[in-house]
PDB file of C-alpha atoms in Angstrom:
ATOM      1  CA  MET A   1      35.273 107.264 128.515  1.00 67.00           C
ATOM      2  CA  SER A   2      39.073 108.013 130.342  1.00 73.00           C
ATOM      3  CA  THR A   3      41.090 111.047 129.533  1.00 79.00           C
ATOM      4  CA  ALA A   4      44.661 110.321 128.646  1.00 70.00           C
ATOM      5  CA  ARG A   5      45.652 111.343 131.820  1.00 74.00           C
ATOM      6  CA  GLU A   6      44.022 109.084 133.614  1.00 72.00           C
ATOM      7  CA  ARG A   7      44.600 106.300 131.467  1.00 75.00           C
ATOM      8  CA  HIS A   8      48.498 106.589 132.195  1.00 71.00           C
ATOM      9  CA  PRO A   9      48.035 107.486 136.138  1.00 73.00           C
ATOM     10  CA  GLU A  10      52.003 107.996 137.073  1.00 75.00           C
ATOM     11  CA  LEU A  11      52.138 111.761 136.129  1.00 70.00           C
ATOM     12  CA  ASP A  12      49.817 112.408 138.992  1.00 74.00           C
ATOM     13  CA  ARG A  13      51.645 110.496 141.541  1.00 78.00           C
ATOM     14  CA  THR A  14      54.693 112.429 140.784  1.00 78.00           C
ATOM     15  CA  ARG A  15      56.796 112.991 144.116  1.00 81.00           C
ATOM     16  CA  ASN A  16      60.975 114.246 145.026  1.00 82.00           C
ATOM     17  CA  ASP A  17      62.177 111.375 146.803  1.00 88.00           C
ATOM     18  CA  ASP A  18      65.742 110.971 147.165  1.00 90.00           C
ATOM     19  CA  PRO A  19      66.710 107.952 146.072  1.00 91.00           C
ATOM     20  CA  ARG A  20      70.056 107.790 147.709  1.00 92.00           C
ATOM     21  CA  GLN A  21      68.274 108.053 151.238  1.00 92.00           C
ATOM     22  CA  ARG A  22      66.938 104.341 149.731  1.00 91.00           C
ATOM     23  CA  THR A  23      67.963 100.920 151.454  1.00 92.00           C
ATOM     24  CA  ARG A  24      66.418  97.107 150.581  1.00 94.00           C
ATOM     25  CA  THR A  25      63.285  97.277 152.244  1.00 95.00           C
ATOM     26  CA  VAL A  26      62.227  93.676 150.038  1.00 95.00           C
ATOM     27  CA  PRO A  27      64.240  91.033 148.925  1.00 96.00           C
ATOM     28  CA  MET A  28      65.404  91.345 145.387  1.00 97.00           C
ATOM     29  CA  GLU A  29      63.525  88.407 143.654  1.00 97.00           C
ATOM     30  CA  VAL A  30      63.379  88.728 139.911  1.00 98.00           C
ATOM     31  CA  LEU A  31      65.684  90.129 137.111  1.00 98.00           C
ATOM     32  CA  SER A  32      63.330  90.323 134.008  1.00 97.00           C
ATOM     33  CA  LEU A  33      66.361  92.104 131.859  1.00 97.00           C
ATOM     34  CA  GLY A  34      64.309  92.253 128.770  1.00 95.00           C
ATOM     35  CA  TYR A  35      64.952  94.867 126.573  1.00 93.00           C
ATOM     36  CA  SER A  36      61.979  97.590 126.023  1.00 91.00           C
ATOM     37  CA  ARG A  37      59.425  96.584 123.844  1.00 91.00           C
ATOM     38  CA  THR A  38      59.476  92.583 124.770  1.00 92.00           C
ATOM     39  CA  GLY A  39      56.703  92.955 127.166  1.00 91.00           C
ATOM     40  CA  THR A  40      58.275  94.776 130.017  1.00 91.00           C
ATOM     41  CA  MET A  41      54.966  96.529 131.209  1.00 90.00           C
ATOM     42  CA  SER A  42      52.522  93.156 130.802  1.00 92.00           C
ATOM     43  CA  MET A  43      56.027  91.169 132.957  1.00 94.00           C
ATOM     44  CA  ALA A  44      55.819  93.856 135.265  1.00 93.00           C
ATOM     45  CA  ALA A  45      52.075  93.897 135.696  1.00 93.00           C
ATOM     46  CA  ALA A  46      52.388  90.242 135.999  1.00 96.00           C
ATOM     47  CA  PHE A  47      54.936  90.596 138.551  1.00 96.00           C
ATOM     48  CA  GLU A  48      52.537  92.496 140.839  1.00 96.00           C
ATOM     49  CA  THR A  49      49.929  90.464 139.966  1.00 96.00           C
ATOM     50  CA  LEU A  50      52.368  87.340 142.183  1.00 97.00           C
ATOM     51  CA  GLY A  51      52.925  89.704 145.132  1.00 96.00           C
ATOM     52  CA  ILE A  52      56.160  91.438 143.921  1.00 97.00           C
ATOM     53  CA  PRO A  53      56.604  94.755 143.502  1.00 96.00           C
ATOM     54  CA  SER A  54      58.493  95.613 140.629  1.00 95.00           C
ATOM     55  CA  TYR A  55      60.418  98.460 138.873  1.00 94.00           C
ATOM     56  CA  HIS A  56      59.810  99.629 135.615  1.00 91.00           C
ATOM     57  CA  TRP A  57      61.063 103.162 133.587  1.00 87.00           C
ATOM     58  CA  VAL A  58      57.724 104.425 134.397  1.00 84.00           C
ATOM     59  CA  LYS A  59      58.511 104.528 138.229  1.00 87.00           C
ATOM     60  CA  MET A  60      60.765 107.405 137.172  1.00 86.00           C
ATOM     61  CA  VAL A  61      58.269 109.426 135.678  1.00 83.00           C
ATOM     62  CA  GLU A  62      56.803 109.112 139.399  1.00 86.00           C
ATOM     63  CA  ASN A  63      59.997 109.977 141.126  1.00 88.00           C
ATOM     64  CA  PRO A  64      62.289 112.128 138.122  1.00 87.00           C
ATOM     65  CA  PRO A  65      65.156 112.392 140.658  1.00 90.00           C
ATOM     66  CA  ASP A  66      66.170 108.436 140.293  1.00 92.00           C
ATOM     67  CA  THR A  67      66.631 109.268 136.244  1.00 90.00           C
ATOM     68  CA  VAL A  68      68.929 111.397 137.467  1.00 90.00           C
ATOM     69  CA  LEU A  69      71.029 108.407 139.727  1.00 93.00           C
ATOM     70  CA  TRP A  70      70.436 105.943 137.078  1.00 92.00           C
ATOM     71  CA  ALA A  71      71.873 108.522 134.383  1.00 91.00           C
ATOM     72  CA  GLU A  72      75.629 108.483 136.813  1.00 92.00           C
ATOM     73  CA  ALA A  73      75.123 104.504 136.994  1.00 92.00           C
ATOM     74  CA  LEU A  74      75.382 104.852 133.164  1.00 92.00           C
ATOM     75  CA  GLU A  75      78.143 106.776 132.766  1.00 91.00           C
ATOM     76  CA  SER A  76      79.633 104.988 135.524  1.00 91.00           C
ATOM     77  CA  LYS A  77      79.019 101.892 133.702  1.00 92.00           C
ATOM     78  CA  PHE A  78      80.194 103.252 130.141  1.00 91.00           C
ATOM     79  CA  ASP A  79      83.108 105.815 131.236  1.00 85.00           C
ATOM     80  CA  PRO A  80      86.065 104.253 133.493  1.00 80.00           C
ATOM     81  CA  THR A  81      87.393 107.988 133.181  1.00 84.00           C
ATOM     82  CA  LYS A  82      84.359 109.971 135.502  1.00 80.00           C
ATOM     83  CA  GLN A  83      85.722 110.927 138.318  1.00 76.00           C
ATOM     84  CA  ASN A  84      83.219 109.162 141.575  1.00 81.00           C
ATOM     85  CA  ARG A  85      82.105 106.484 139.251  1.00 86.00           C
ATOM     86  CA  MET A  86      79.441 104.572 141.282  1.00 87.00           C
ATOM     87  CA  ALA A  87      80.077 100.803 142.182  1.00 89.00           C
ATOM     88  CA  LEU A  88      77.414  99.230 140.066  1.00 91.00           C
ATOM     89  CA  ASP A  89      77.063  96.926 143.695  1.00 93.00           C
ATOM     90  CA  ARG A  90      74.050  95.944 145.412  1.00 94.00           C
ATOM     91  CA  GLY A  91      74.718  99.276 147.398  1.00 93.00           C
ATOM     92  CA  ASP A  92      74.510 101.127 144.464  1.00 94.00           C
ATOM     93  CA  PHE A  93      71.289  98.970 143.261  1.00 95.00           C
ATOM     94  CA  ASP A  94      69.156  99.334 146.632  1.00 95.00           C
ATOM     95  CA  HIS A  95      69.333 103.223 146.329  1.00 95.00           C
ATOM     96  CA  LEU A  96      67.820 102.944 142.977  1.00 94.00           C
ATOM     97  CA  MET A  97      65.137  99.613 143.558  1.00 95.00           C
ATOM     98  CA  GLY A  98      65.545  98.679 146.996  1.00 94.00           C
ATOM     99  CA  HIS A  99      61.687  99.455 147.327  1.00 94.00           C
ATOM    100  CA  VAL A 100      60.700  96.561 144.999  1.00 96.00           C
ATOM    101  CA  GLY A 101      61.077  92.861 144.681  1.00 97.00           C
ATOM    102  CA  ALA A 102      61.410  92.830 140.560  1.00 97.00           C
ATOM    103  CA  CYS A 103      62.480  94.771 137.210  1.00 95.00           C
ATOM    104  CA  THR A 104      61.932  95.186 133.890  1.00 95.00           C
ATOM    105  CA  ASP A 105      62.350  97.569 130.940  1.00 93.00           C
ATOM    106  CA  GLN A 106      65.387 100.291 130.894  1.00 90.00           C
ATOM    107  CA  PRO A 107      67.270 101.711 132.281  1.00 92.00           C
ATOM    108  CA  ALA A 108      67.508  98.075 134.439  1.00 94.00           C
ATOM    109  CA  ALA A 109      67.904  95.838 131.067  1.00 95.00           C
ATOM    110  CA  VAL A 110      71.124  97.926 130.476  1.00 94.00           C
ATOM    111  CA  MET A 111      73.000  97.418 133.494  1.00 95.00           C
ATOM    112  CA  ALA A 112      72.176  93.685 133.349  1.00 96.00           C
ATOM    113  CA  GLU A 113      75.765  92.089 133.696  1.00 95.00           C
ATOM    114  CA  GLU A 114      75.900  94.435 137.092  1.00 96.00           C
ATOM    115  CA  LEU A 115      72.446  93.572 138.349  1.00 97.00           C
ATOM    116  CA  VAL A 116      73.084  89.541 137.668  1.00 97.00           C
ATOM    117  CA  ALA A 117      76.417  89.895 139.508  1.00 96.00           C
ATOM    118  CA  ALA A 118      74.842  92.186 142.008  1.00 96.00           C
ATOM    119  CA  TYR A 119      72.113  89.949 143.410  1.00 97.00           C
ATOM    120  CA  PRO A 120      72.695  85.993 142.865  1.00 96.00           C
ATOM    121  CA  GLU A 121      70.198  84.952 144.999  1.00 96.00           C
ATOM    122  CA  ALA A 122      67.746  86.834 142.212  1.00 97.00           C
ATOM    123  CA  LYS A 123      66.166  84.552 139.244  1.00 98.00           C
ATOM    124  CA  VAL A 124      66.892  85.917 135.656  1.00 98.00           C
ATOM    125  CA  ILE A 125      64.181  85.957 133.136  1.00 98.00           C
ATOM    126  CA  LEU A 126      64.620  87.035 129.247  1.00 97.00           C
ATOM    127  CA  VAL A 127      61.458  87.838 127.191  1.00 96.00           C
ATOM    128  CA  GLU A 128      62.241  87.285 123.495  1.00 93.00           C
ATOM    129  CA  ARG A 129      60.603  88.374 120.876  1.00 93.00           C
ATOM    130  CA  ASP A 130      61.072  87.672 116.681  1.00 95.00           C
ATOM    131  CA  VAL A 131      63.808  90.308 115.835  1.00 96.00           C
ATOM    132  CA  ASP A 132      62.028  91.740 113.292  1.00 96.00           C
ATOM    133  CA  LYS A 133      59.191  91.551 115.031  1.00 95.00           C
ATOM    134  CA  TRP A 134      61.007  94.000 117.786  1.00 95.00           C
ATOM    135  CA  TYR A 135      62.889  96.156 115.556  1.00 95.00           C
ATOM    136  CA  GLU A 136      59.305  97.055 113.945  1.00 94.00           C
ATOM    137  CA  SER A 137      57.663  98.512 117.296  1.00 92.00           C
ATOM    138  CA  PHE A 138      60.795  99.672 118.656  1.00 92.00           C
ATOM    139  CA  SER A 139      61.519 101.643 115.411  1.00 92.00           C
ATOM    140  CA  SER A 140      57.508 102.522 115.083  1.00 90.00           C
ATOM    141  CA  THR A 141      57.348 103.829 119.071  1.00 87.00           C
ATOM    142  CA  VAL A 142      60.191 104.309 121.011  1.00 87.00           C
ATOM    143  CA  ILE A 143      62.544 105.848 117.752  1.00 89.00           C
ATOM    144  CA  ALA A 144      59.519 108.085 116.565  1.00 88.00           C
ATOM    145  CA  GLY A 145      58.431 109.049 119.745  1.00 84.00           C
ATOM    146  CA  PHE A 146      61.743 110.578 120.687  1.00 85.00           C
ATOM    147  CA  GLU A 147      61.760 112.372 117.106  1.00 86.00           C
ATOM    148  CA  ASN A 148      59.500 114.287 118.025  1.00 84.00           C
ATOM    149  CA  PRO A 149      60.758 117.940 116.401  1.00 85.00           C
ATOM    150  CA  VAL A 150      60.091 119.894 120.122  1.00 82.00           C
ATOM    151  CA  ILE A 151      61.915 117.204 122.348  1.00 81.00           C
ATOM    152  CA  PRO A 152      64.969 119.361 122.253  1.00 82.00           C
ATOM    153  CA  PHE A 153      63.238 122.821 123.033  1.00 82.00           C
ATOM    154  CA  VAL A 154      61.421 120.677 125.860  1.00 80.00           C
ATOM    155  CA  THR A 155      64.815 119.197 127.305  1.00 79.00           C
ATOM    156  CA  LYS A 156      66.217 122.433 127.069  1.00 80.00           C
ATOM    157  CA  ILE A 157      63.159 124.331 129.418  1.00 78.00           C
ATOM    158  CA  ASP A 158      62.361 120.918 131.739  1.00 81.00           C
ATOM    159  CA  ARG A 159      65.508 120.248 133.479  1.00 80.00           C
ATOM    160  CA  THR A 160      63.618 118.076 136.392  1.00 80.00           C
ATOM    161  CA  PHE A 161      61.601 115.454 133.996  1.00 80.00           C
ATOM    162  CA  LEU A 162      62.086 115.451 130.464  1.00 81.00           C
ATOM    163  CA  GLY A 163      66.038 116.505 130.233  1.00 83.00           C
ATOM    164  CA  PRO A 164      67.359 113.766 132.849  1.00 84.00           C
ATOM    165  CA  MET A 165      65.328 111.216 130.888  1.00 85.00           C
ATOM    166  CA  PHE A 166      66.829 112.363 127.409  1.00 85.00           C
ATOM    167  CA  ARG A 167      69.794 112.026 128.931  1.00 87.00           C
ATOM    168  CA  LEU A 168      69.433 108.852 129.764  1.00 88.00           C
ATOM    169  CA  PHE A 169      68.410 108.013 126.274  1.00 87.00           C
ATOM    170  CA  ASP A 170      71.624 109.608 124.622  1.00 89.00           C
ATOM    171  CA  LEU A 171      73.790 107.474 126.597  1.00 90.00           C
ATOM    172  CA  ALA A 172      71.584 104.517 125.414  1.00 91.00           C
ATOM    173  CA  SER A 173      71.917 105.432 121.842  1.00 91.00           C
ATOM    174  CA  LYS A 174      75.443 105.981 121.897  1.00 92.00           C
ATOM    175  CA  HIS A 175      77.360 102.954 124.189  1.00 91.00           C
ATOM    176  CA  TYR A 176      74.094 100.116 123.786  1.00 91.00           C
ATOM    177  CA  PHE A 177      73.727 101.339 120.106  1.00 94.00           C
ATOM    178  CA  HIS A 178      76.765 102.353 118.927  1.00 94.00           C
ATOM    179  CA  VAL A 179      75.537 105.673 117.457  1.00 94.00           C
ATOM    180  CA  GLN A 180      78.310 108.477 117.190  1.00 90.00           C
ATOM    181  CA  GLU A 181      76.059 111.085 115.976  1.00 89.00           C
ATOM    182  CA  LYS A 182      74.571 112.878 118.768  1.00 88.00           C
ATOM    183  CA  ARG A 183      70.765 113.626 118.941  1.00 87.00           C
ATOM    184  CA  GLU A 184      70.549 116.935 118.568  1.00 82.00           C
ATOM    185  CA  SER A 185      72.036 119.979 116.834  1.00 72.00           C
ATOM    186  CA  TRP A 186      71.193 123.191 119.360  1.00 70.00           C
ATOM    187  CA  CYS A 187      67.099 122.884 119.088  1.00 72.00           C
ATOM    188  CA  MET A 188      66.825 120.330 116.301  1.00 82.00           C
ATOM    189  CA  ASN A 189      66.806 117.025 116.035  1.00 85.00           C
ATOM    190  CA  ASN A 190      69.137 115.344 113.961  1.00 87.00           C
ATOM    191  CA  PRO A 191      67.996 112.897 111.665  1.00 88.00           C
ATOM    192  CA  ALA A 192      71.063 111.196 110.773  1.00 90.00           C
ATOM    193  CA  HIS A 193      71.428 110.000 114.746  1.00 92.00           C
ATOM    194  CA  PHE A 194      68.367 108.223 114.631  1.00 92.00           C
ATOM    195  CA  GLU A 195      68.780 106.587 111.071  1.00 94.00           C
ATOM    196  CA  GLN A 196      72.246 105.399 112.877  1.00 94.00           C
ATOM    197  CA  LEU A 197      70.013 104.301 115.844  1.00 94.00           C
ATOM    198  CA  ARG A 198      67.507 102.557 113.685  1.00 96.00           C
ATOM    199  CA  ARG A 199      70.533 101.343 110.991  1.00 96.00           C
ATOM    200  CA  ASN A 200      72.158  99.530 114.451  1.00 96.00           C
ATOM    201  CA  ALA A 201      69.468  98.606 116.901  1.00 96.00           C
ATOM    202  CA  LYS A 202      68.852  94.716 115.306  1.00 97.00           C
ATOM    203  CA  ALA A 203      72.327  93.986 115.659  1.00 96.00           C
ATOM    204  CA  ALA A 204      72.213  95.645 119.414  1.00 96.00           C
ATOM    205  CA  TYR A 205      68.864  94.079 120.280  1.00 97.00           C
ATOM    206  CA  ARG A 206      70.916  90.459 119.443  1.00 97.00           C
ATOM    207  CA  ALA A 207      73.613  91.098 121.437  1.00 96.00           C
ATOM    208  CA  HIS A 208      71.436  91.954 124.124  1.00 96.00           C
ATOM    209  CA  ASN A 209      70.116  89.005 124.539  1.00 97.00           C
ATOM    210  CA  GLU A 210      73.282  86.750 124.175  1.00 97.00           C
ATOM    211  CA  LEU A 211      74.998  89.714 126.750  1.00 97.00           C
ATOM    212  CA  VAL A 212      71.952  88.205 129.437  1.00 97.00           C
ATOM    213  CA  LYS A 213      72.561  84.054 128.723  1.00 97.00           C
ATOM    214  CA  ARG A 214      76.282  85.187 128.873  1.00 97.00           C
ATOM    215  CA  VAL A 215      76.398  86.500 131.991  1.00 97.00           C
ATOM    216  CA  THR A 216      73.589  84.235 133.820  1.00 97.00           C
ATOM    217  CA  PRO A 217      74.134  80.439 135.530  1.00 96.00           C
ATOM    218  CA  PRO A 218      71.715  78.651 133.078  1.00 95.00           C
ATOM    219  CA  GLU A 219      69.822  77.636 136.647  1.00 96.00           C
ATOM    220  CA  ARG A 220      69.009  80.719 137.272  1.00 97.00           C
ATOM    221  CA  LEU A 221      67.618  81.998 134.184  1.00 97.00           C
ATOM    222  CA  LEU A 222      64.457  81.396 132.438  1.00 97.00           C
ATOM    223  CA  LEU A 223      63.869  82.310 128.801  1.00 97.00           C
ATOM    224  CA  PHE A 224      60.087  83.085 128.254  1.00 96.00           C
ATOM    225  CA  LYS A 225      57.330  84.242 125.628  1.00 94.00           C
ATOM    226  CA  LEU A 226      54.813  85.699 126.552  1.00 92.00           C
ATOM    227  CA  GLU A 227      52.224  83.653 124.532  1.00 92.00           C
ATOM    228  CA  GLN A 228      53.676  81.028 127.182  1.00 93.00           C
ATOM    229  CA  GLU A 229      51.421  83.250 130.175  1.00 92.00           C
ATOM    230  CA  TRP A 230      51.022  81.837 134.038  1.00 95.00           C
ATOM    231  CA  ASN A 231      52.443  78.379 134.005  1.00 95.00           C
ATOM    232  CA  PRO A 232      56.327  78.283 133.301  1.00 96.00           C
ATOM    233  CA  LEU A 233      56.604  81.963 134.575  1.00 96.00           C
ATOM    234  CA  CYS A 234      54.991  80.532 138.159  1.00 96.00           C
ATOM    235  CA  LYS A 235      57.235  77.326 137.815  1.00 96.00           C
ATOM    236  CA  PHE A 236      59.598  78.687 137.408  1.00 97.00           C
ATOM    237  CA  LEU A 237      59.191  81.607 140.503  1.00 96.00           C
ATOM    238  CA  GLY A 238      58.060  79.077 142.861  1.00 96.00           C
ATOM    239  CA  LYS A 239      54.616  81.327 142.684  1.00 96.00           C
ATOM    240  CA  PRO A 240      51.407  79.670 142.859  1.00 96.00           C
ATOM    241  CA  VAL A 241      49.498  80.029 139.373  1.00 96.00           C
ATOM    242  CA  PRO A 242      47.029  83.384 139.425  1.00 95.00           C
ATOM    243  CA  ASN A 243      43.162  82.854 138.805  1.00 94.00           C
ATOM    244  CA  CYS A 244      43.321  85.177 136.035  1.00 94.00           C
ATOM    245  CA  PRO A 245      44.519  86.336 132.829  1.00 94.00           C
ATOM    246  CA  PHE A 246      48.018  87.057 132.226  1.00 94.00           C
ATOM    247  CA  PRO A 247      48.139  90.494 131.626  1.00 92.00           C
ATOM    248  CA  ARG A 248      49.075  92.067 128.025  1.00 87.00           C
ATOM    249  CA  ILE A 249      49.026  95.739 128.437  1.00 80.00           C
ATOM    250  CA  ASN A 250      51.454  98.529 126.574  1.00 69.00           C
ATOM    251  CA  ASP A 251      50.277  98.155 123.255  1.00 68.00           C
ATOM    252  CA  ALA A 252      52.070 100.419 120.530  1.00 68.00           C
ATOM    253  CA  GLU A 253      49.545 103.270 120.554  1.00 70.00           C
ATOM    254  CA  SER A 254      49.247 103.119 123.888  1.00 73.00           C
ATOM    255  CA  VAL A 255      52.881 104.294 124.145  1.00 71.00           C
ATOM    256  CA  THR A 256      52.448 106.501 121.762  1.00 74.00           C
ATOM    257  CA  GLU A 257      50.447 108.150 123.940  1.00 77.00           C
ATOM    258  CA  LYS A 258      52.601 108.304 126.284  1.00 72.00           C
ATOM    259  CA  ILE A 259      54.795 110.004 124.766  1.00 74.00           C
ATOM    260  CA  SER A 260      52.823 112.762 123.664  1.00 75.00           C
ATOM    261  CA  LEU A 261      51.310 112.669 127.402  1.00 75.00           C
ATOM    262  CA  TYR A 262      55.149 113.160 128.890  1.00 76.00           C
ATOM    263  CA  ILE A 263      56.061 115.639 126.216  1.00 74.00           C
ATOM    264  CA  ALA A 264      53.551 117.889 126.881  1.00 75.00           C
ATOM    265  CA  GLU A 265      53.976 117.675 130.452  1.00 75.00           C
ATOM    266  CA  GLY A 266      57.495 118.239 130.001  1.00 73.00           C
ATOM    267  CA  ILE A 267      56.196 121.697 128.573  1.00 76.00           C
ATOM    268  CA  ARG A 268      53.900 122.503 131.485  1.00 78.00           C
ATOM    269  CA  ARG A 269      57.058 122.266 133.813  1.00 75.00           C
ATOM    270  CA  GLY A 270      58.902 123.593 132.067  1.00 68.00           C
ATOM    271  CA  LEU A 271      56.743 126.462 131.188  1.00 73.00           C
ATOM    272  CA  VAL A 272      56.226 126.593 135.056  1.00 72.00           C
ATOM    273  CA  ASP A 273      59.897 126.901 136.165  1.00 71.00           C
ATOM    274  CA  ILE A 274      60.137 129.955 133.299  1.00 69.00           C
ATOM    275  CA  ALA A 275      57.355 131.737 135.485  1.00 73.00           C
ATOM    276  CA  LYS A 276      58.529 131.056 138.881  1.00 74.00           C
ATOM    277  CA  LYS A 277      62.045 132.316 138.133  1.00 70.00           C
ATOM    278  CA  ALA A 278      60.699 135.391 135.876  1.00 61.00           C
ATOM    279  CA  VAL A 279      58.863 136.688 138.597  1.00 56.00           C
ATOM    280  CA  PRO A 280      61.200 137.634 140.961  1.00 58.00           C
ATOM    281  CA  ILE A 281      63.035 139.275 137.818  1.00 55.00           C
ATOM    282  CA  VAL A 282      59.069 141.095 136.725  1.00 49.00           C
ATOM    283  CA  MET A 283      58.469 142.533 140.520  1.00 54.00           C
ATOM    284  CA  LEU A 284      62.562 144.278 140.658  1.00 51.00           C
ATOM    285  CA  ALA A 285      61.673 145.335 137.056  1.00 51.00           C
ATOM    286  CA  LEU A 286      58.441 147.086 138.777  1.00 51.00           C
ATOM    287  CA  SER A 287      60.052 147.991 141.681  1.00 60.00           C
ATOM    288  CA  VAL A 288      62.825 150.309 139.386  1.00 51.00           C
ATOM    289  CA  VAL A 289      60.045 151.771 137.528  1.00 50.00           C
ATOM    290  CA  LEU A 290      58.278 153.103 140.669  1.00 54.00           C
ATOM    291  CA  TRP A 291      61.400 154.136 142.525  1.00 51.00           C
ATOM    292  CA  GLN A 292      62.074 156.144 139.307  1.00 52.00           C
ATOM    293  CA  TRP A 293      58.696 157.505 138.679  1.00 53.00           C
ATOM    294  CA  ARG A 294      58.405 158.871 142.052  1.00 58.00           C
ATOM    295  CA  LYS A 295      61.774 160.786 142.361  1.00 55.00           C
TER     296      LYS A 295
END
């Protein structure tokens, strides 16, 4: 039986590449712009099966510096007063996703309008779910996972992994779900934030889907449901139908496990960072003690 770490191998592929050094190395073929919990991991796996390297939010876990640049992109989108705003054009997105030919899930989905404009040659897919089923999944996995009471503490001690990731979450909550309540107060979750997030979720989901349909030329857009599987997807993308089942992964249990594992990893990284900073202080203190003792 595999361990949780083995089931989520992205944590063991962590690197720290500067995304600003990336350029486009493969063509951007498809933008899958359905919001989280619309089969985004299954779509990423489907694209990989079709030979299209894909970007899903777990790629930020593999390379945490991506998260910082994505946060800058969201701030540039939502805050017109921000100094040194990103242009949110092809060049900026090539830094983030120049090594892939497809994208799914957040934070790319939040940049739907900008991505459709930046890559006019790319085809666009919108995976739609019944809004009530989507809400049940989103609320019980993503929102419930982020309500974990240790998260405010972990984000304070882990400035390179969970800290930037929750900066993204806060930006999406405030500007995409229109949540005015802050997520945390010092080192405690704010229940009012999550209550408002749940109240606004369905309206935000409907608005997202309508936005994708509005900004995408009809000839570039495929409205897709996972149960349709390979045939309409491959026809739309001009790819041969694979001789294998359509991927169905990242169920609710897997998402919950993934978030718990990320929190544990954030605690580990934070404690390691504290230990590294503490060692010089301890050594200095010992040196002072020894110097005083020898006098």
